[in-house]
mmCIF file of C-alpha atoms in Angstrom:
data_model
loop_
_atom_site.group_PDB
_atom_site.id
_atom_site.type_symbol
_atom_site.label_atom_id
_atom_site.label_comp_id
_atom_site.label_asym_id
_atom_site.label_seq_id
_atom_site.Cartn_x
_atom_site.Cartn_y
_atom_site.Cartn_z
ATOM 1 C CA UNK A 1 0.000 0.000 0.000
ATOM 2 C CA UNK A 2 2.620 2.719 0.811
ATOM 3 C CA UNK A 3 5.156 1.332 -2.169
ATOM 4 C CA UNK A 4 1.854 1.823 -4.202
ATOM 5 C CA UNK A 5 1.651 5.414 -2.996
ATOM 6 C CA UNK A 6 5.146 6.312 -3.552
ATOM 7 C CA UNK A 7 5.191 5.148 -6.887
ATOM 8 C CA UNK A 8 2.160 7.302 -7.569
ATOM 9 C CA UNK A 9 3.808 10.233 -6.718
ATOM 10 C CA UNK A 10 6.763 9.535 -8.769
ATOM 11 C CA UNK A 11 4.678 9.134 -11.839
ATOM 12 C CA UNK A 12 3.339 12.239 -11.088
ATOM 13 C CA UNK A 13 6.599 14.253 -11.395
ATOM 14 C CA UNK A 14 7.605 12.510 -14.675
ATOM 15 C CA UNK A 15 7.438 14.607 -17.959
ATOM 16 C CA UNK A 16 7.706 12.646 -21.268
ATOM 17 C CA UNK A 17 6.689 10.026 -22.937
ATOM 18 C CA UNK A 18 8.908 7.472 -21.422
ATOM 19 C CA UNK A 19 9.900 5.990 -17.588
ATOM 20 C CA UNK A 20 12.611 8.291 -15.692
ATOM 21 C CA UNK A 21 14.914 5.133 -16.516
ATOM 22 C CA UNK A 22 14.063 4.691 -20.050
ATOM 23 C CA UNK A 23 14.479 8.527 -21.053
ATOM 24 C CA UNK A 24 17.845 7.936 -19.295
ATOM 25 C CA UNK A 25 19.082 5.417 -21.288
ATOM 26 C CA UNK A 26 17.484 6.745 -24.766
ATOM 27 C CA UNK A 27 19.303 9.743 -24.279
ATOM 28 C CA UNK A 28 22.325 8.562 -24.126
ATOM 29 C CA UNK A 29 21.659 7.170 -27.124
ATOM 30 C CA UNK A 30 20.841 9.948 -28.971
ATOM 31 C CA UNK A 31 24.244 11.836 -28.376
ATOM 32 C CA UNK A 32 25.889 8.720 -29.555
ATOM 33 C CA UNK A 33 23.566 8.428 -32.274
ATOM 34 C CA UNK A 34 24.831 12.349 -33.442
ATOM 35 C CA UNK A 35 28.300 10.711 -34.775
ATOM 36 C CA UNK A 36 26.281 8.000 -37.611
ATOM 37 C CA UNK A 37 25.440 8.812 -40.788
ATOM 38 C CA UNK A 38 22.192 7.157 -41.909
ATOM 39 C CA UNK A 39 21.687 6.011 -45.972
ATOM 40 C CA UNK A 40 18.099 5.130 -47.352
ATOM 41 C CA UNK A 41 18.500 1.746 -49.214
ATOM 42 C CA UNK A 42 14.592 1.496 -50.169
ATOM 43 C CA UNK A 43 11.810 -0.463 -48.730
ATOM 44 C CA UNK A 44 12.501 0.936 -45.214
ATOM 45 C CA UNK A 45 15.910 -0.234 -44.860
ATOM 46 C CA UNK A 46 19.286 1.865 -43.814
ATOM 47 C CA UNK A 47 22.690 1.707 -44.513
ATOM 48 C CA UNK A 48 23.460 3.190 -41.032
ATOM 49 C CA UNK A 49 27.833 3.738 -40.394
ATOM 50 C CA UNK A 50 29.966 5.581 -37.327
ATOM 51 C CA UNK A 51 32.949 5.543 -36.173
ATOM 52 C CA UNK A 52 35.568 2.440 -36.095
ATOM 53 C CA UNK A 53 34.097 0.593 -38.542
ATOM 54 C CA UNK A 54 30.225 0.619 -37.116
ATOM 55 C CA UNK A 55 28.093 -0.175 -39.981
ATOM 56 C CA UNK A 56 24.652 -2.238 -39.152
ATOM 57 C CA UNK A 57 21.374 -2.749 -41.601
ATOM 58 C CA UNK A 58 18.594 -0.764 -40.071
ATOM 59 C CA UNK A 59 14.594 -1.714 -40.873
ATOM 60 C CA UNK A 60 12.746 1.032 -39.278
ATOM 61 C CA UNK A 61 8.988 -0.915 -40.732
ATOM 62 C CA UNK A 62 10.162 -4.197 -38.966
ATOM 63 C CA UNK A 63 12.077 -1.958 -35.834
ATOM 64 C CA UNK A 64 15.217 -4.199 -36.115
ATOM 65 C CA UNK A 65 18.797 -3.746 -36.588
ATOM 66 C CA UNK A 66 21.884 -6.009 -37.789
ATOM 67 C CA UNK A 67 23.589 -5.706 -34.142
ATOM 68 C CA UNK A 68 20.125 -7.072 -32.857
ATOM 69 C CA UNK A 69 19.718 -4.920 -29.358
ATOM 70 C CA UNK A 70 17.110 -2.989 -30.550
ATOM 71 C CA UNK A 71 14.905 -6.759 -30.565
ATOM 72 C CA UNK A 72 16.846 -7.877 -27.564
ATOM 73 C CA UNK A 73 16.156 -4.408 -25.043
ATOM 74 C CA UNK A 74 13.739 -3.142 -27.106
ATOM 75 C CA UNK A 75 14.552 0.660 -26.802
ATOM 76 C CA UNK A 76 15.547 2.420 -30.219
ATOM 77 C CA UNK A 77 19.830 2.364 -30.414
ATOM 78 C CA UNK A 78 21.898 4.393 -32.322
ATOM 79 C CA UNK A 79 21.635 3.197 -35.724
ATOM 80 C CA UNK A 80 17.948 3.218 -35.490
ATOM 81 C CA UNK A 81 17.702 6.696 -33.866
ATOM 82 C CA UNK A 82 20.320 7.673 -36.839
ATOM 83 C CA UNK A 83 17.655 5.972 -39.427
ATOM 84 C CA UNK A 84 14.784 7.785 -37.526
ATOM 85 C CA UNK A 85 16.781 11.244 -37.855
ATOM 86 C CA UNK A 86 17.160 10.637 -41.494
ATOM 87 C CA UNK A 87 13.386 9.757 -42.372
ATOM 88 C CA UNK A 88 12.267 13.124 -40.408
ATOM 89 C CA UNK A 89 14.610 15.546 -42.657
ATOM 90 C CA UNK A 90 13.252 13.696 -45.688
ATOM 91 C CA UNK A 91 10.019 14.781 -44.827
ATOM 92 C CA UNK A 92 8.462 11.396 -43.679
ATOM 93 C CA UNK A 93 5.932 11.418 -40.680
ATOM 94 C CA UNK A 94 7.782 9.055 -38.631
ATOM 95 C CA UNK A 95 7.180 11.165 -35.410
ATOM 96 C CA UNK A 96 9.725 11.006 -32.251
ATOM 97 C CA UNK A 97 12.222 7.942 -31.148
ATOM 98 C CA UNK A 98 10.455 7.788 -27.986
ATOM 99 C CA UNK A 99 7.655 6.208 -30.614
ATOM 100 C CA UNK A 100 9.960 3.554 -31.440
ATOM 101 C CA UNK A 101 10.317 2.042 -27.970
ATOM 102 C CA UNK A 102 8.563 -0.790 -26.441
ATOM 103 C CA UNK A 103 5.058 -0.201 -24.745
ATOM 104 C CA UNK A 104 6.631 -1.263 -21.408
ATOM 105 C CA UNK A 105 8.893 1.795 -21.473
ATOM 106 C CA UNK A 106 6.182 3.788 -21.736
ATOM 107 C CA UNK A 107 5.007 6.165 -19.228
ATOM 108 C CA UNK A 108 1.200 5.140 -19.847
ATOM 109 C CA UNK A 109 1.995 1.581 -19.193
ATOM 110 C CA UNK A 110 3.565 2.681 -15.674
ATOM 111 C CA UNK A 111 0.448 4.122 -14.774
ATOM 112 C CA UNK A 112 -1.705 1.737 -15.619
ATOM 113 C CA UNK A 113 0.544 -0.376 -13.488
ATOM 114 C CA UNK A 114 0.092 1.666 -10.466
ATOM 115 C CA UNK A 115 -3.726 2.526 -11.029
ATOM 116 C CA UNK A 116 -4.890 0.499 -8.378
ATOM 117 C CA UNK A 117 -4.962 0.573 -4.386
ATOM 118 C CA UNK A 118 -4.765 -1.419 -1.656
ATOM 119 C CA UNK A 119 -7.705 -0.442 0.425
ATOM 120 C CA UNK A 120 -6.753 0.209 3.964
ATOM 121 C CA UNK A 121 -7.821 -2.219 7.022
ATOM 122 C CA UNK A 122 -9.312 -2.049 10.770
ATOM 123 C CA UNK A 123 -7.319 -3.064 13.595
ATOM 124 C CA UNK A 124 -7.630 -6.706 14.742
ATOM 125 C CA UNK A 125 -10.168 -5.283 18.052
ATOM 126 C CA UNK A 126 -12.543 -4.968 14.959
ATOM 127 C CA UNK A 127 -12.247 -8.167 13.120
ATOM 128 C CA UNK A 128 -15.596 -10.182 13.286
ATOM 129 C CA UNK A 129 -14.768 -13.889 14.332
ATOM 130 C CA UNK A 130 -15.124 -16.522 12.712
ATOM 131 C CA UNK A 131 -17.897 -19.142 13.273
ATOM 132 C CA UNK A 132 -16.124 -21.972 11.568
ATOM 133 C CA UNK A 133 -13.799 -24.205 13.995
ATOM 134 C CA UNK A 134 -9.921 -24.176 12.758
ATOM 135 C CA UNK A 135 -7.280 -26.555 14.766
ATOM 136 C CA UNK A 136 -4.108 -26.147 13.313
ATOM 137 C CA UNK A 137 -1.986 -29.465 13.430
ATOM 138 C CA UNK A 138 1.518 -29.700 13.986
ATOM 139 C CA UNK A 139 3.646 -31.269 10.981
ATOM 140 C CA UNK A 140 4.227 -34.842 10.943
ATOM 141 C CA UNK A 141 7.316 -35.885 12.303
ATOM 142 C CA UNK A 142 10.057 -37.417 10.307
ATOM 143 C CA UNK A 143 12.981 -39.243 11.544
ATOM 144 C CA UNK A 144 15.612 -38.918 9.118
ATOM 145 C CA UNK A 145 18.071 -41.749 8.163
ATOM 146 C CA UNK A 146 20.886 -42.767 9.603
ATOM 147 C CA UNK A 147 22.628 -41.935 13.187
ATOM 148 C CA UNK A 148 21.496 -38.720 14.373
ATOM 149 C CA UNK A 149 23.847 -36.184 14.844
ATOM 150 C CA UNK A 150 24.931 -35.358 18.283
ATOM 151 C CA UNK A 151 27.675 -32.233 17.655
ATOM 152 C CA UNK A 152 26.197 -28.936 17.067
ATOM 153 C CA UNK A 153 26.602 -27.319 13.774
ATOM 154 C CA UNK A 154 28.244 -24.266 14.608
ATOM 155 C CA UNK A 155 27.187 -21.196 12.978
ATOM 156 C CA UNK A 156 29.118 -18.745 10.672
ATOM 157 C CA UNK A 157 28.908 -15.327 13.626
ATOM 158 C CA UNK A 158 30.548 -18.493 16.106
ATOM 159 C CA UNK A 159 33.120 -19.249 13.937
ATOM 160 C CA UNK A 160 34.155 -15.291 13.417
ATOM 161 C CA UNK A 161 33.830 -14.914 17.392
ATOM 162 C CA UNK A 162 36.620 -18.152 17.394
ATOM 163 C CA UNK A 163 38.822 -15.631 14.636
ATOM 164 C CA UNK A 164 38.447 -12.277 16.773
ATOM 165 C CA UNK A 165 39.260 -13.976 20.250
ATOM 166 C CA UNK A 166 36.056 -12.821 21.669
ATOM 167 C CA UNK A 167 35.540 -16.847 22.657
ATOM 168 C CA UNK A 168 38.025 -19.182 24.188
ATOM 169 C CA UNK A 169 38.167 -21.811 21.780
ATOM 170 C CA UNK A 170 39.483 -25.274 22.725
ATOM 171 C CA UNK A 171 41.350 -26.704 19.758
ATOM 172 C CA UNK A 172 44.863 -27.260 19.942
ATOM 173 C CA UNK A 173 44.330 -26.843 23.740
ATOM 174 C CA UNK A 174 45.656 -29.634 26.302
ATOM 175 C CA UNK A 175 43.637 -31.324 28.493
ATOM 176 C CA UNK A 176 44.785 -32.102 32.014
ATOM 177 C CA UNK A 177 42.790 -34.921 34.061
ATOM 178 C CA UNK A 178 41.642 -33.582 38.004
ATOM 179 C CA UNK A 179 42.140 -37.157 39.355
ATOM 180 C CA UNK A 180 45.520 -38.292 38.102
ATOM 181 C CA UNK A 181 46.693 -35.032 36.572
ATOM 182 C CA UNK A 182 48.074 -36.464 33.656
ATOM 183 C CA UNK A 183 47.239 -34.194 30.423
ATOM 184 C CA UNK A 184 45.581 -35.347 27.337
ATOM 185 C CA UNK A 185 42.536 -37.014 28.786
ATOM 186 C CA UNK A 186 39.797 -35.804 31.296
ATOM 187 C CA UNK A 187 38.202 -36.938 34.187
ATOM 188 C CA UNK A 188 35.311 -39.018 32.306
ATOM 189 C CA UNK A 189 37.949 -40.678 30.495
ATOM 190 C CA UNK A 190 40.318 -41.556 33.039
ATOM 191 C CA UNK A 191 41.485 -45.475 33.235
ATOM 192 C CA UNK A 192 42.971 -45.324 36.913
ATOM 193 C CA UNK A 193 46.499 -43.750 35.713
ATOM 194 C CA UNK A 194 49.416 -43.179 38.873
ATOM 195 C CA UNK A 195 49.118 -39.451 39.669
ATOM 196 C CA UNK A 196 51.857 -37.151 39.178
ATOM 197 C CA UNK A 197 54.024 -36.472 42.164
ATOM 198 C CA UNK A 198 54.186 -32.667 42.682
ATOM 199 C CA UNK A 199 52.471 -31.898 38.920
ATOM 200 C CA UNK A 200 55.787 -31.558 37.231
ATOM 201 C CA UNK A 201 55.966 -31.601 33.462
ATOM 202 C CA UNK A 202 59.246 -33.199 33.359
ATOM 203 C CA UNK A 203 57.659 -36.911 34.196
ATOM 204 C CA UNK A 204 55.232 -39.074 32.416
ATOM 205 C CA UNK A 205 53.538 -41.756 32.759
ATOM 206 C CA UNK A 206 52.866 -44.900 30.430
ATOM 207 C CA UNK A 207 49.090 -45.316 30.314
ATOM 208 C CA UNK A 208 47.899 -48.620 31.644
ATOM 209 C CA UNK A 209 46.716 -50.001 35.069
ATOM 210 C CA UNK A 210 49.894 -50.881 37.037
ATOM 211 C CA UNK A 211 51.726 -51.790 33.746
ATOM 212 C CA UNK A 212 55.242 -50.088 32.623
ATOM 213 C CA UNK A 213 57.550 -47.838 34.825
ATOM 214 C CA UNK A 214 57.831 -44.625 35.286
ATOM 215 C CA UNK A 215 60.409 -43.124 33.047
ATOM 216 C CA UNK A 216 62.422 -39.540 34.060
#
C-alpha cells in the first residue's frame, strides 16, 4: 500500500513520454547516435555507419537492426535513432524515437501499473470472528536416516567470534585430568592412571593399570 503510494507520486513528477529510466538510457543514445550517418536503401531499410568501422542494416517498418539490441532491449539504439533522424529531414511522418520504444517503457503503461490501491484495514479489536472451527496441526514428524547427529553445527557469527578472540576456543588446547593429573585425557575418560608427584611436566607416565615404569 505505501510502495503503491510512492510510486504514484513519482509518476506524477515525470514529464515525457517514457519511464525516468528509459528517457535515461534513450538519451544517451541519442548523443551517440549524433556521430552515424544514416543512408536510405529502399523499402525501409538503412545503410546506417559511425565511427571504427560501425556499420549495421537498419529496418525502421520491422524496428530491427543487424547488431540485434534494438529486438533484444527493445529501446531504439543508435543506428535506429540515426535511421529515424534521417526519415524526419526527408520529410516522412515518422514522429519522435520515444515512438519507437517498447510499450513497457512507456510512461502510460507505468500508470496503468500503479492505477490500483490497496484499500486500507481495521485493527484486529474490529475483526468479526469466525464461526467456523480451525485446529491447526503440527507437521508430521520425520525421523531422518541414519545416526542422528549429536555435535552442534556451529554457525558462521561463532566461527568469526573463534577468529576475533572474543571466545576461548578449545582446539589445539591440552587437556589435564583432576584425578591423576596427567594431560591429554579428562576426568570421564580416566582409566585409573598413577598421579603425578608434585604436577611436574618433566615426568610421564605410560598409560595402563599398574603396567610399565615410570620413566624420568
Amino acid at each position: 500500500m505505501k510502495k503503491i503510494v510512492k510510486v504514484d507520486k513519482e509518476i506524477q513528477k515525470v514529464v515525457g513520454p517514457l519511464t525516468p529510466t528509459a528517457t535515461t538510457i534513450l538519451d544517451k543514445i541519442k548523443s551517440k547516435a549524433e556521430q552515424y550517418v544514416a543512408t536510405f536503401c529502399g523499402a525501409g531499410k538503412y545503410q546506417v555507419a559511425g565511427p571504427w568501422q560501425d556499420q549495421c542494416i537498419v529496418d525502421v517498418g520491422q524496428q530491427s537492426c543487424t547488431c540485434k539490441r534494438w529486438e533484444l532491449t527493445g529501446i531504439t539504439r543508435k543506428h535506429g535513432v540515426a535511421a529515424i533522424w534521417d526519415m524526419g529531414r526527408n520529410d516522412k511522418d515518422v514522429g519522435i524515437p520515444e515512438s519507437f520504444v517498447h510499450p513497457c517503457y512507456w510512461l502510460s503503461s507505468w500508470k496503468e501499473m500503479y492505477s490500483f490501491k490497496v484499500s486500507p484495514i481495521n485493527g484486529r479489536s474490529m475483526w468479526e470472528k469466525s464461526a467456523i472451527p480451525t485446529t491447526l496441526l503440527p507437521p508430521k514428524h520425520r525421523v531422518p536416516i541414519g545416526r542422528p547427529k549429536k555435535k552442534r553445527t556451529i554457525s558462521i557469527v561463532e566461527k568469526e567470534d573463534f577468529v576475533r578472540g572474543n571466545t576461548t576456543s578449545r582446539a589445539h588446547r591440552s587437556v589435564t585430568c583432576t584425578k591423576c593429573n596427567n594431560v591429554s585425557h579428562n576426568a570421564r575418560t580416566c582409566k585409573g592412571q598413577r598421579p603425578i608427584i608434585g604436577g611436574g611436566g618433566g615426568q610421564s607416565q605410560v598409560k595402563g593399570k599398574g603396567k610399565g615404569k615410570a620413566t624420568t
